[in-house]
Structures are given as structure tokens and as C-alpha cells.
Coordinates of C-alpha atoms and ligand atoms in Angstrom, one line a residue:
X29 CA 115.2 130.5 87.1
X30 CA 112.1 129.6 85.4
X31 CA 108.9 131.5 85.3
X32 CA 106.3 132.0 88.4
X33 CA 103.7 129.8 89.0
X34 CA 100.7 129.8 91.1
X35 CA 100.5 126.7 92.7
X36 CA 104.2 126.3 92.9
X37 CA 107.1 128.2 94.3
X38 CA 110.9 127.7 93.7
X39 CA 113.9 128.8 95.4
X40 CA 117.7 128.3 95.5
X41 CA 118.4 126.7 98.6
X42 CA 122.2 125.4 97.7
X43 CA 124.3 125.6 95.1
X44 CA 123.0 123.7 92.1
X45 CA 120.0 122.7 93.6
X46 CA 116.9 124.1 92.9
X47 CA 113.8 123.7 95.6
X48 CA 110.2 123.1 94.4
X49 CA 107.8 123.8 96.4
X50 CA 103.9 122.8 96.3
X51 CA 101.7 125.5 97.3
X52 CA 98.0 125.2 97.3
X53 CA 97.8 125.3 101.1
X54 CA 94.1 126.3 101.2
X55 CA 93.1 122.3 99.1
X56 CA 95.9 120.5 101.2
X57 CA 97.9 121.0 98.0
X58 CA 95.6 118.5 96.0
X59 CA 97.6 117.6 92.4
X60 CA 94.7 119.7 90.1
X61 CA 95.9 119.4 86.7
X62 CA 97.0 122.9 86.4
X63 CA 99.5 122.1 89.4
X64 CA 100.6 119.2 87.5
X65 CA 101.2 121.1 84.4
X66 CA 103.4 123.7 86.2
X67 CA 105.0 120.8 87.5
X68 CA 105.9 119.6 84.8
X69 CA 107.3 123.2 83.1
X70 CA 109.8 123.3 86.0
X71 CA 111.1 120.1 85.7
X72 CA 111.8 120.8 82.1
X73 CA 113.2 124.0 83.3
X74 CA 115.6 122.0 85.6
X75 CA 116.1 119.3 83.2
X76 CA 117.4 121.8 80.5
X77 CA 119.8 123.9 82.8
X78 CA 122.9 122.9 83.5
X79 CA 123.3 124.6 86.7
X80 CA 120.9 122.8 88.5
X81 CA 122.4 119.4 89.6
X82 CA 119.3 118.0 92.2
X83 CA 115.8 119.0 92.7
X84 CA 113.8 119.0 95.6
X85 CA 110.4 118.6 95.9
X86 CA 108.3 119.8 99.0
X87 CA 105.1 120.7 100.2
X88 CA 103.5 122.5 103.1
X89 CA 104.3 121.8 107.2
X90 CA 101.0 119.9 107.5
X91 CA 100.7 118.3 104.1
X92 CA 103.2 117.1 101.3
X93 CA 99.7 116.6 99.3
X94 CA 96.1 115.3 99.5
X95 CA 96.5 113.8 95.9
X96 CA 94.2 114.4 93.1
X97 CA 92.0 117.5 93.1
X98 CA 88.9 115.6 94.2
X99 CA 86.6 118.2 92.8
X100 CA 88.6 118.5 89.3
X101 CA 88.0 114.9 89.3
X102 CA 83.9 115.0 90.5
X103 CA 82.6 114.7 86.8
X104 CA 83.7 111.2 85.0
X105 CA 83.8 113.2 81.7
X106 CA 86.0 116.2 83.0
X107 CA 88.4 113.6 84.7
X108 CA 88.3 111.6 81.4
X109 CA 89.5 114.0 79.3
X110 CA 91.9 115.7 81.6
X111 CA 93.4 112.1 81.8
X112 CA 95.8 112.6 78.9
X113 CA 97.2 116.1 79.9
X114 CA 97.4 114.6 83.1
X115 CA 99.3 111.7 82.1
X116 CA 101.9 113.6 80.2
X117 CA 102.8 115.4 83.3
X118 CA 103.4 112.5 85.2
X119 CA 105.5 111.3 82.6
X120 CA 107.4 114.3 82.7
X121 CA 108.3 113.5 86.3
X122 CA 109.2 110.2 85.8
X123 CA 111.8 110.5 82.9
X124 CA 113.4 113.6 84.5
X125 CA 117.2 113.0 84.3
X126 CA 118.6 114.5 87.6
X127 CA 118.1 113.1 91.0
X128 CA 114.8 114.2 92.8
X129 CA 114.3 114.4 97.0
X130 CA 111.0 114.4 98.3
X131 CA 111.0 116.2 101.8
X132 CA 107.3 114.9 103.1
X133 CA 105.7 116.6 106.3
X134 CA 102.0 115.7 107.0
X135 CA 99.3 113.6 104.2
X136 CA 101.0 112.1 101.8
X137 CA 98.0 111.1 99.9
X138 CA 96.6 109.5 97.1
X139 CA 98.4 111.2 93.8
X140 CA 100.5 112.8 96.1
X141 CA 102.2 109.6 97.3
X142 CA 102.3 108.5 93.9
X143 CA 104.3 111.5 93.0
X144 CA 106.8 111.2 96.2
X145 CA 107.3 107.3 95.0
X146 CA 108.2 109.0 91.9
X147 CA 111.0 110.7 93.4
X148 CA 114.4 109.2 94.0
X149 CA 114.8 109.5 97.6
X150 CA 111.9 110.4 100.0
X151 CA 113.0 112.0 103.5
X152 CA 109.8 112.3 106.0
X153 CA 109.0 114.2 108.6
X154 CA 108.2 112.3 112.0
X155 CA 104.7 113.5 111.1
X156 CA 104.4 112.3 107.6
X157 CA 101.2 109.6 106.7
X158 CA 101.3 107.8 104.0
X159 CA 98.3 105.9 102.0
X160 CA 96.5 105.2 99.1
X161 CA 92.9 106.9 100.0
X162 CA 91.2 106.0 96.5
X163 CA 89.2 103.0 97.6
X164 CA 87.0 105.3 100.3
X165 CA 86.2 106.8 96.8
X166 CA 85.3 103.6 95.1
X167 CA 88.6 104.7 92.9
X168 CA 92.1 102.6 92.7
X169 CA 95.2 104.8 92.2
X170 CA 95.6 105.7 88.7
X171 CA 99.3 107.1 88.4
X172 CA 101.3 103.9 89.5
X173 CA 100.2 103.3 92.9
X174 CA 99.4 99.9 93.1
X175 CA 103.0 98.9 91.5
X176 CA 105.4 101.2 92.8
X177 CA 103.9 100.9 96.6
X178 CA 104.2 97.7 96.3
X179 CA 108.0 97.2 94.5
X180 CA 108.8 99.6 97.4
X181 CA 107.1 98.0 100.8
X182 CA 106.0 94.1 99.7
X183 CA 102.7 92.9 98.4
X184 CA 101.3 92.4 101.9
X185 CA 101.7 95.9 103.1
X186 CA 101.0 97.5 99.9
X187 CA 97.1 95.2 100.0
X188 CA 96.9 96.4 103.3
X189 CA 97.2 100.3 102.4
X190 CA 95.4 100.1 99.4
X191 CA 92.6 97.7 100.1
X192 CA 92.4 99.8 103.7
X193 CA 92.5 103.2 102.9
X194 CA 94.7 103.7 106.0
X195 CA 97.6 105.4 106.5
X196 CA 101.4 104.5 108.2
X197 CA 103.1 106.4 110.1
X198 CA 106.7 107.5 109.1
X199 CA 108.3 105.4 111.8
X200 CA 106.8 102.2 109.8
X201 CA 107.0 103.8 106.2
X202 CA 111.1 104.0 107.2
X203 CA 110.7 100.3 108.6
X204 CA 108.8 98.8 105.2
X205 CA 111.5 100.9 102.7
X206 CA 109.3 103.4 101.8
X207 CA 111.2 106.4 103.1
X208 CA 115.4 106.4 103.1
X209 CA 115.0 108.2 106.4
X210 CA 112.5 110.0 109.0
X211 CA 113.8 113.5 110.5
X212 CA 112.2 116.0 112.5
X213 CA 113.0 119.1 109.9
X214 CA 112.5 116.6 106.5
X215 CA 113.0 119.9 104.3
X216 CA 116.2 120.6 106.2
X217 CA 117.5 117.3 105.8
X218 CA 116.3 117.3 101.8
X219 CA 117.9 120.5 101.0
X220 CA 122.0 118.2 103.2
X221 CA 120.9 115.5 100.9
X222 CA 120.6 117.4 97.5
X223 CA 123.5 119.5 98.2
X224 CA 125.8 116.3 98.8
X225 CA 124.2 114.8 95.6
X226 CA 125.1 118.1 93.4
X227 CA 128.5 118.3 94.6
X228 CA 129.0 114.7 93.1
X229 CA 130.0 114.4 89.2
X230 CA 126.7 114.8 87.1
X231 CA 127.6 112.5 84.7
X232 CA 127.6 109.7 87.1
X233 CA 125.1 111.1 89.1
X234 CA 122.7 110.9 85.9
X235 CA 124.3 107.1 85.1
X236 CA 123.6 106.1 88.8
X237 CA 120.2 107.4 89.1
X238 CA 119.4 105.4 85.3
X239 CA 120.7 102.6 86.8
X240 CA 119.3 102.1 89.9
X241 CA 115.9 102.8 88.3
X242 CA 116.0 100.0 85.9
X243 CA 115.9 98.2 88.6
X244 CA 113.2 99.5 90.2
X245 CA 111.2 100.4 87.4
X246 CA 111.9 98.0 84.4
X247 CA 109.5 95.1 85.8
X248 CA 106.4 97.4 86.2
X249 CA 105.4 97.9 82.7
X250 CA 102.5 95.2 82.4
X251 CA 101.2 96.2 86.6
X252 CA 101.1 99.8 84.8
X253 CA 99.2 98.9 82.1
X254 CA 96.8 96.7 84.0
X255 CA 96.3 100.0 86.4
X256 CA 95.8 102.8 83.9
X257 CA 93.0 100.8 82.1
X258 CA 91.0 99.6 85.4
X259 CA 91.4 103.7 86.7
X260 CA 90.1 104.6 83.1
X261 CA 87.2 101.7 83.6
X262 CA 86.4 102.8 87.2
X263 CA 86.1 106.3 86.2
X264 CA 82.3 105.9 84.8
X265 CA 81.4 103.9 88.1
X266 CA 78.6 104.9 90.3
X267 CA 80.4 104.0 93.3
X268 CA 83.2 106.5 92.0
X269 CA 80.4 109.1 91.8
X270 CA 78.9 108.0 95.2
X271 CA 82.6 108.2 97.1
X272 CA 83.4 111.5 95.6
X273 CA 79.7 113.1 96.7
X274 CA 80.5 111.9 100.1
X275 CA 83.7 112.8 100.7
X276 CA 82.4 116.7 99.1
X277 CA 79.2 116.3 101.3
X278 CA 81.7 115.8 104.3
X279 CA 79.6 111.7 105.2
X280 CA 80.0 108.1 104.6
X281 CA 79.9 106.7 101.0
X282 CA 77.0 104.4 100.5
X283 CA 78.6 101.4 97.8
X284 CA 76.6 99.2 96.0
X285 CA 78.8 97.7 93.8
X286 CA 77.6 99.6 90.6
Ligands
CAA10 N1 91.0 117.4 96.4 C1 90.3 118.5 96.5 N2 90.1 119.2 97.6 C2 90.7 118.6 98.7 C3 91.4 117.4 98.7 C4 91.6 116.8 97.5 N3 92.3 115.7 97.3 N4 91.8 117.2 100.0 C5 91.4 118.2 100.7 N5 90.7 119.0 100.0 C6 90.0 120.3 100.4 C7 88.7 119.9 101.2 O1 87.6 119.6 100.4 C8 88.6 121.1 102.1 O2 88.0 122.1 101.3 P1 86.9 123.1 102.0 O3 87.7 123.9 103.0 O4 86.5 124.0 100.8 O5 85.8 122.3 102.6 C9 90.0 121.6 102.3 O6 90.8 121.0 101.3 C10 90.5 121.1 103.7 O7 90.3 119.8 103.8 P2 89.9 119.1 105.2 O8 89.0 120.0 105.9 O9 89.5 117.7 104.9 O10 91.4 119.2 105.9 P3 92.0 118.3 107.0 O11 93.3 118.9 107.4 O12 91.0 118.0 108.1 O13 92.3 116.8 106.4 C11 93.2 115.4 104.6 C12 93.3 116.7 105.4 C13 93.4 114.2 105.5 C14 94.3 115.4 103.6 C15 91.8 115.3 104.0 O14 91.5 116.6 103.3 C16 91.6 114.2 103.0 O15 91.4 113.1 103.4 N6 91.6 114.5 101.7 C17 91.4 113.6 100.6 C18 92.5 112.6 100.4 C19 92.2 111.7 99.3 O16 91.2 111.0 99.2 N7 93.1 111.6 98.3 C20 93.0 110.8 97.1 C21 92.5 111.6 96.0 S1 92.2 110.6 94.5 C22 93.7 110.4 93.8 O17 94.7 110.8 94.2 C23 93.5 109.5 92.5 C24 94.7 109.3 91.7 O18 95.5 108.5 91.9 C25 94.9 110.1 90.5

């Protein structure tokens, strides 16, 4: 088992899987870069020992997580420069080799949905909310958003969300293809999934989950692109300043555009 962490936990819930848990209760779990970096350290962990067959990821009862670490992210220079540490982590999460299951209870926010999209199964909780928050900060999402929401729910639905700032519901995240199924105990119903999954041969577990991937992933490489460099450009906005004071200041953002 690997090491402890301080904003994660991990357990063994069922033979060969192993249970990541986020833990920052106290900022709605929000994905600060240190989080991201453990993150990363146990999926190499996982990735790297053969005993573990299926991971799942979870969060707290009231909130899978409220994305990016707003205040991490307050300075443009601080967020600039955590920007590559940050990306390596996420890629860390999207080329791990054995199937992932997101359990989601609560906010699904921001970073934080980006992560569960990154997943390969998400199972909510009938209290789960999903969204894309950003735009109240005069931000888009910077760690696939935009492409991934929209391969997984249509580019209607995806506008709306993103372009909003609202939420759905798990009933209609279930009904747009977001979520492979809404439960009342989703880290219950995670750990059934996983277990079934590590039971099956690994070898075509790993081929399956490769397969179905490329062709879900393989057509997003220019959206990607396009995304990382407009999050890089709105970084030095004022709005981006502007949205983050008011959301710290606990008031409405006052845009103008700059
Ligand atoms: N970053 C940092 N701190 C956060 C946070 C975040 N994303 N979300 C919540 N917190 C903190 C709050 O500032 C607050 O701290 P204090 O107690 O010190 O004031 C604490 O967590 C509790 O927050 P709330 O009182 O707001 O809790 P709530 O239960 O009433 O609401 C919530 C929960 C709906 C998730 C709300 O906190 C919220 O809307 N959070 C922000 C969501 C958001 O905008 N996410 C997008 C982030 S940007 C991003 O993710 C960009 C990217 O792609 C990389």
C-alpha cells in the first residue's frame, strides 16, 4: 500500500481493488495542486502493483469536489506557474492503465468534474450536481472540460452547463450519458462495480478499457489544444481576477469584459 497522504486516504475495500478517497472536507475537497500531486503518486502506486486490478475514486458525503483550489488559483502568476505541475498530474490520471470508478455524492465541480469525466465509469449519488462553474469566474475549464462534457452529453447540453454555470441533477446527468448509473449509496455501488471488474482477466480488462477509450478520446486532441491555450490566455484577465475576488468576498462579480 502506498505511502500516507494528507489530502487523500486509501483503503482496501475488495480484493484487488484499491479505494481512493479525497479528503479535504474543510475546502469542499477543492483539487489544490498538492492534492493533485498525491493523486497522482497513488495512481502510480496502483499502476505499478499488480495486485490492484480497479481503483476507486471518491470523495466526501456532501461533495465529490469543488474543483480547482480557488485561492491556489487567486494570483494569475501562482496559477501560471503551477500550470505545468498541474498538468502532469492530470495526465497521470488520464493514461493510468486500469479501470477507474468514480463514486460522486454532492458538487461535482469545476476540476472536480473534469477529473470524474476522467474516470471510466461514474456511479452518482441521487444527490450528485454536476457543472462547469468557471464562467461565474470569468474562467473556462482548463483540464478538458469543454471536450469531454461535451463527447459525453451533446453539444447542446454541454453549452448550456458551461455557458450557464448551472448544475444537473443526477437523475438528468444519468439521462444525457454522463453517469452509467444513479444509486442512493454511490460508494457502495462503486466498491460491487470494481470488485466485478477485478475479478475479470486483467489483460483484457486493460485491452477493453484501451479500446473503448480510443473511441472516446482519440477525436479530442485539437478541442484540447484549443482549451489549454484560451485557460492559459484567460488566466491574466481582469474579469478572471474580478470573479475570483467575488466569489472570496462571498458577492456578485462585476464583468467588464477586460
Ligand atoms: N477552492 C477553494 N476553496 C473552496 C472551493 C474551491 N473551489 N470551494 C469551496 N471552497 C471553500 C470556501 O471558500 C469556504 O471556505 P471558508 O470556510 O474559509 O469561507 C469553504 O470551502 C466552504 O465553502 P462554502 O461555504 O461555499 O460551502 P457550501 O457547502 O455552501 O457550497 C460549493 C459548496 C457549492 C461547492 C461552493 O463552495 C462553490 O460553489 N465552490 C466553488 C465551485 C467552483 O467555482 N469551482 C470551479 C473552480 S475553477 C476550476 O475548477 C478551473 C479548472 O478547470 C482548473
Amino acid at each position: 500500500m502506498a505511502p500516507s497522504y494528507q489530502d487523500l486516504l486509501l483503503d482496501v475495500p475488495a480484493p484487488h481493488v484499491r479505494r481512493v478517497t479525497l479528503n479535504r472536507p474543510a475546502a469542499r475537497n477543492a483539487l489544490r495542486t498538492q492534492l493533485l500531486q498525491e493523486l497522482a503518486d497513488a495512481l502510480h502506486q496502483a499502476d505499478a502493483d499488480d495486485d490492484v486490478r480497479c481503483v476507486v475514486l471518491t470523495g466526501g458525503p456532501k461533495v465529490f469536489a469543488a474543483g480547482a483550489d480557488i485561492r491556489e488559483m487567486a494570483e494569475p502568476q501562482v496559477a501560471a506557474e503551477l500550470g505545468e505541475k498541474r498538468r502532469a498530474c492530470w495526465q497521470v490520471v488520464r493514461d493510468f492503465s486500469k479501470p477507474l470508478v468514480a463514486a460522486v455524492h454532492g458538487y461535482c465541480l469545476g476540476g472536480g468534474n473534469e477529473l470524474a469525466m476522467l474516470c471510466d465509469i461514474i456511479v452518482a449519488g441521487e444527490d450528485a450536481q454536476f457543472g462547469q462553474p468557471e464562467i461565474r469566474l470569468g474562467m473556462i475549464p482548463g483540464a478538458g472540460g469543454t471536450q469531454r462534457l461535451t463527447a459525453a452529453i451533446g453539444k447542446a447540453r454541454a453549452m448550456h452547463i458551461i455557458l450557464t454555470g448551472e448544475t444537473i441533477n443526477a437523475r438528468n446527468a444519468l439521462a444525457a450519458g454522463l453517469v452509467s448509473e444513479v444509486t442512493a449509496d454511490a460508494g457502495t455501488r462503486a466498491v460491487v462495480v470494481a470488485a466485478k471488474i477485478a475479478a475479470h482477466s486483467p489483460l483484457a480488462v486493460r485491452q477493453a478499457k484501451i479500446a473503448v477509450r480510443r473511441a472516446a478520446e482519440d477525436a479530442l486532441a485539437g478541442g484540447l489544444a484549443f482549451e489549454r491555450q484560451a485557460f492559459a490566455d484567460l488566466l491574466m484577465s481582469d474579469d478572471r481576477r474580478e470573479g475570483i475576488a467575488a466569489f472570496l468576498e462571498k458577492r456578485a462579480p462585476k464583468f467588464t469584459g477586460r
